[in-house]
Coordinates of N, CA, C and O in Angstrom, one line a residue:
M1 N -6.6 -5.7 14.2 CA -5.6 -5.8 13.2 C -4.5 -4.8 13.6 O -4.7 -3.6 13.6
P2 N -3.3 -5.3 13.9 CA -2.2 -4.4 14.3 C -1.8 -3.5 13.1 O -1.7 -4.0 12.0
I3 N -1.5 -2.3 13.3 CA -1.0 -1.4 12.3 C 0.4 -1.0 12.7 O 0.7 -0.5 13.8
T4 N 1.4 -1.2 11.8 CA 2.8 -0.8 12.0 C 2.8 0.7 12.0 O 2.2 1.4 11.3
R5 N 3.7 1.3 12.9 CA 3.9 2.7 12.9 C 4.6 3.1 11.6 O 5.7 2.6 11.3
T6 N 4.0 4.0 10.9 CA 4.5 4.3 9.6 C 4.0 5.7 9.2 O 3.0 6.2 9.8
S7 N 4.7 6.4 8.3 CA 4.2 7.7 7.9 C 3.2 7.6 6.8 O 2.7 8.6 6.4
L8 N 2.9 6.4 6.3 CA 2.0 6.2 5.2 C 0.5 6.3 5.8 O 0.2 5.7 6.8
D9 N -0.3 7.0 5.1 CA -1.7 7.1 5.4 C -2.5 6.0 4.7 O -2.4 6.0 3.4
P10 N -3.1 5.0 5.4 CA -3.8 4.0 4.7 C -5.0 4.4 3.8 O -5.5 3.6 3.0
S11 N -5.4 5.7 3.9 CA -6.4 6.2 3.1 C -5.9 6.8 1.7 O -6.7 7.2 0.9
L12 N -4.6 6.7 1.5 CA -4.1 7.1 0.2 C -4.5 6.1 -0.8 O -4.5 4.9 -0.5
T13 N -4.8 6.6 -2.0 CA -5.0 5.6 -3.1 C -3.7 5.0 -3.6 O -2.6 5.6 -3.3
L14 N -3.8 3.9 -4.2 CA -2.6 3.3 -4.7 C -1.9 4.2 -5.7 O -0.7 4.3 -5.8
R15 N -2.7 4.9 -6.5 CA -2.2 5.8 -7.5 C -1.4 6.9 -6.8 O -0.3 7.3 -7.2
E16 N -2.0 7.5 -5.8 CA -1.3 8.6 -5.0 C 0.0 8.1 -4.4 O 1.0 8.8 -4.4
L17 N -0.1 6.9 -3.9 CA 1.1 6.3 -3.3 C 2.3 6.2 -4.3 O 3.4 6.6 -4.0
V18 N 2.0 5.6 -5.4 CA 3.0 5.4 -6.5 C 3.5 6.7 -7.0 O 4.7 6.9 -7.4
E19 N 2.6 7.7 -7.1 CA 3.0 9.0 -7.6 C 4.0 9.7 -6.7 O 5.0 10.3 -7.1
T20 N 3.9 9.5 -5.4 CA 4.8 10.1 -4.4 C 5.9 9.2 -4.0 O 7.0 9.7 -3.6
R21 N 5.8 7.9 -4.2 CA 6.8 6.9 -3.8 C 6.9 5.8 -4.8 O 6.4 4.7 -4.6
P22 N 7.5 6.1 -6.0 CA 7.5 5.2 -7.1 C 8.1 3.8 -6.7 O 7.8 2.8 -7.3
Q23 N 9.0 3.8 -5.7 CA 9.7 2.6 -5.3 C 8.7 1.6 -4.7 O 9.0 0.4 -4.6
T24 N 7.5 2.0 -4.3 CA 6.5 1.1 -3.8 C 5.9 0.2 -4.8 O 5.2 -0.8 -4.5
L25 N 6.0 0.6 -6.1 CA 5.4 -0.2 -7.2 C 5.8 -1.7 -7.1 O 4.9 -2.5 -7.3
A26 N 7.0 -2.0 -6.9 CA 7.5 -3.3 -6.8 C 6.8 -4.1 -5.7 O 6.5 -5.3 -5.9
V27 N 6.6 -3.5 -4.5 CA 6.0 -4.2 -3.4 C 4.5 -4.4 -3.8 O 4.0 -5.5 -3.5
L28 N 3.8 -3.5 -4.3 CA 2.4 -3.7 -4.7 C 2.3 -4.8 -5.7 O 1.4 -5.6 -5.6
A29 N 3.3 -4.9 -6.7 CA 3.2 -5.9 -7.7 C 3.4 -7.3 -7.1 O 2.7 -8.3 -7.5
E30 N 4.2 -7.4 -6.0 CA 4.3 -8.7 -5.3 C 3.0 -9.2 -4.8 O 2.8 -10.4 -4.7
Y31 N 2.1 -8.3 -4.4 CA 0.8 -8.7 -3.9 C -0.3 -8.7 -4.9 O -1.5 -8.9 -4.6
G32 N 0.1 -8.5 -6.2 CA -0.9 -8.5 -7.3 C -1.7 -7.2 -7.4 O -2.8 -7.2 -8.0
M33 N -1.2 -6.2 -6.8 CA -1.9 -4.9 -6.8 C -1.3 -4.0 -7.8 O -0.1 -4.1 -8.0
D34 N -2.1 -3.2 -8.5 CA -1.5 -2.3 -9.5 C -2.1 -0.9 -9.3 O -3.2 -0.8 -8.8
A35 N -1.4 0.1 -9.6 CA -1.8 1.5 -9.4 C -2.4 2.0 -10.7 O -2.8 3.2 -10.7
C36 N -2.7 1.2 -11.7 CA -3.3 1.7 -12.9 C -4.8 1.4 -12.8 O -5.6 2.2 -12.4
C37 N -5.2 0.1 -13.1 CA -6.6 -0.2 -13.1 C -7.2 -0.2 -11.6 O -8.3 0.1 -11.4
G38 N -6.3 -0.6 -10.7 CA -6.8 -0.6 -9.3 C -6.3 0.6 -8.5 O -6.4 0.6 -7.3
G39 N -5.9 1.6 -9.2 CA -5.3 2.8 -8.6 C -6.2 3.6 -7.7 O -5.7 4.4 -6.9
D40 N -7.5 3.5 -7.9 CA -8.4 4.2 -7.1 C -8.7 3.6 -5.8 O -9.4 4.2 -4.9
L41 N -8.3 2.4 -5.5 CA -8.4 1.8 -4.2 C -7.5 2.4 -3.2 O -6.4 2.7 -3.6
T42 N -7.9 2.5 -2.0 CA -7.0 3.0 -0.9 C -6.1 1.8 -0.6 O -6.4 0.7 -0.9
I43 N -5.0 2.2 0.1 CA -4.1 1.1 0.5 C -4.9 0.1 1.4 O -4.7 -1.1 1.3
E44 N -5.7 0.7 2.3 CA -6.5 -0.2 3.2 C -7.4 -1.1 2.5 O -7.5 -2.3 2.8
R45 N -8.2 -0.6 1.5 CA -9.1 -1.4 0.8 C -8.4 -2.5 -0.1 O -8.8 -3.6 -0.3
A46 N -7.2 -2.1 -0.7 CA -6.5 -3.0 -1.5 C -5.9 -4.1 -0.7 O -6.0 -5.3 -1.1
A47 N -5.5 -3.8 0.5 CA -5.0 -4.9 1.4 C -6.1 -5.9 1.7 O -5.9 -7.1 1.6
K48 N -7.2 -5.3 2.1 CA -8.4 -6.2 2.4 C -8.8 -7.1 1.2 O -9.0 -8.3 1.3
A49 N -8.8 -6.4 0.0 CA -9.2 -7.1 -1.2 C -8.3 -8.3 -1.6 O -8.7 -9.2 -2.2
H50 N -7.0 -8.1 -1.2 CA -6.0 -9.1 -1.6 C -5.6 -10.0 -0.4 O -4.6 -10.8 -0.5
G51 N -6.3 -9.9 0.7 CA -6.1 -10.7 1.8 C -4.7 -10.5 2.5 O -4.1 -11.5 3.0
V52 N -4.3 -9.3 2.5 CA -3.0 -8.9 3.1 C -3.3 -8.1 4.4 O -4.1 -7.2 4.4
E53 N -2.6 -8.5 5.5 CA -2.7 -7.7 6.7 C -2.2 -6.3 6.5 O -1.1 -6.1 6.0
L54 N -3.0 -5.3 6.8 CA -2.7 -3.9 6.5 C -1.3 -3.5 7.2 O -0.5 -2.9 6.5
G55 N -1.1 -3.9 8.4 CA 0.1 -3.5 9.1 C 1.4 -4.0 8.4 O 2.4 -3.3 8.2
I56 N 1.3 -5.2 7.9 CA 2.4 -5.8 7.1 C 2.6 -5.1 5.8 O 3.8 -4.7 5.5
L57 N 1.6 -4.8 5.1 CA 1.7 -4.1 3.8 C 2.2 -2.7 4.1 O 3.2 -2.3 3.3
L58 N 1.7 -2.0 5.0 CA 2.3 -0.6 5.3 C 3.8 -0.7 5.6 O 4.5 0.2 5.2
G59 N 4.2 -1.6 6.4 CA 5.6 -1.8 6.8 C 6.4 -2.0 5.6 O 7.5 -1.5 5.4
R60 N 6.0 -2.9 4.7 CA 6.7 -3.2 3.5 C 6.8 -2.0 2.5 O 7.8 -1.7 1.9
L61 N 5.7 -1.3 2.4 CA 5.7 -0.1 1.6 C 6.6 1.0 2.1 O 7.3 1.6 1.4
E62 N 6.6 1.1 3.4 CA 7.4 2.1 4.1 C 8.9 1.8 3.8 O 9.7 2.7 3.5
S63 N 9.3 0.5 4.0 CA 10.7 0.2 3.8 C 11.1 0.0 2.3 O 12.3 0.0 2.0
G64 N 10.1 -0.1 1.5 CA 10.4 -0.3 0.0 C 10.9 -1.7 -0.3 O 11.4 -2.0 -1.4
R65 N 10.7 -2.7 0.7 CA 11.2 -4.0 0.4 C 10.0 -5.0 0.7 O 9.2 -4.8 1.5

């Protein structure tokens, strides 16, 4: 599984991600991910659970789009 070069650590929880980068909330919502009830999942586990390629998700979260 290719991983995009990014400054995001895939082991961050969704909650940690949104706390430090609130602009990522919109991207997470597009994939049906939330930082409240699912906030304890890491980015990597959330991607897997939602059938999203990790590299693509990291790239989108990094760019905020």
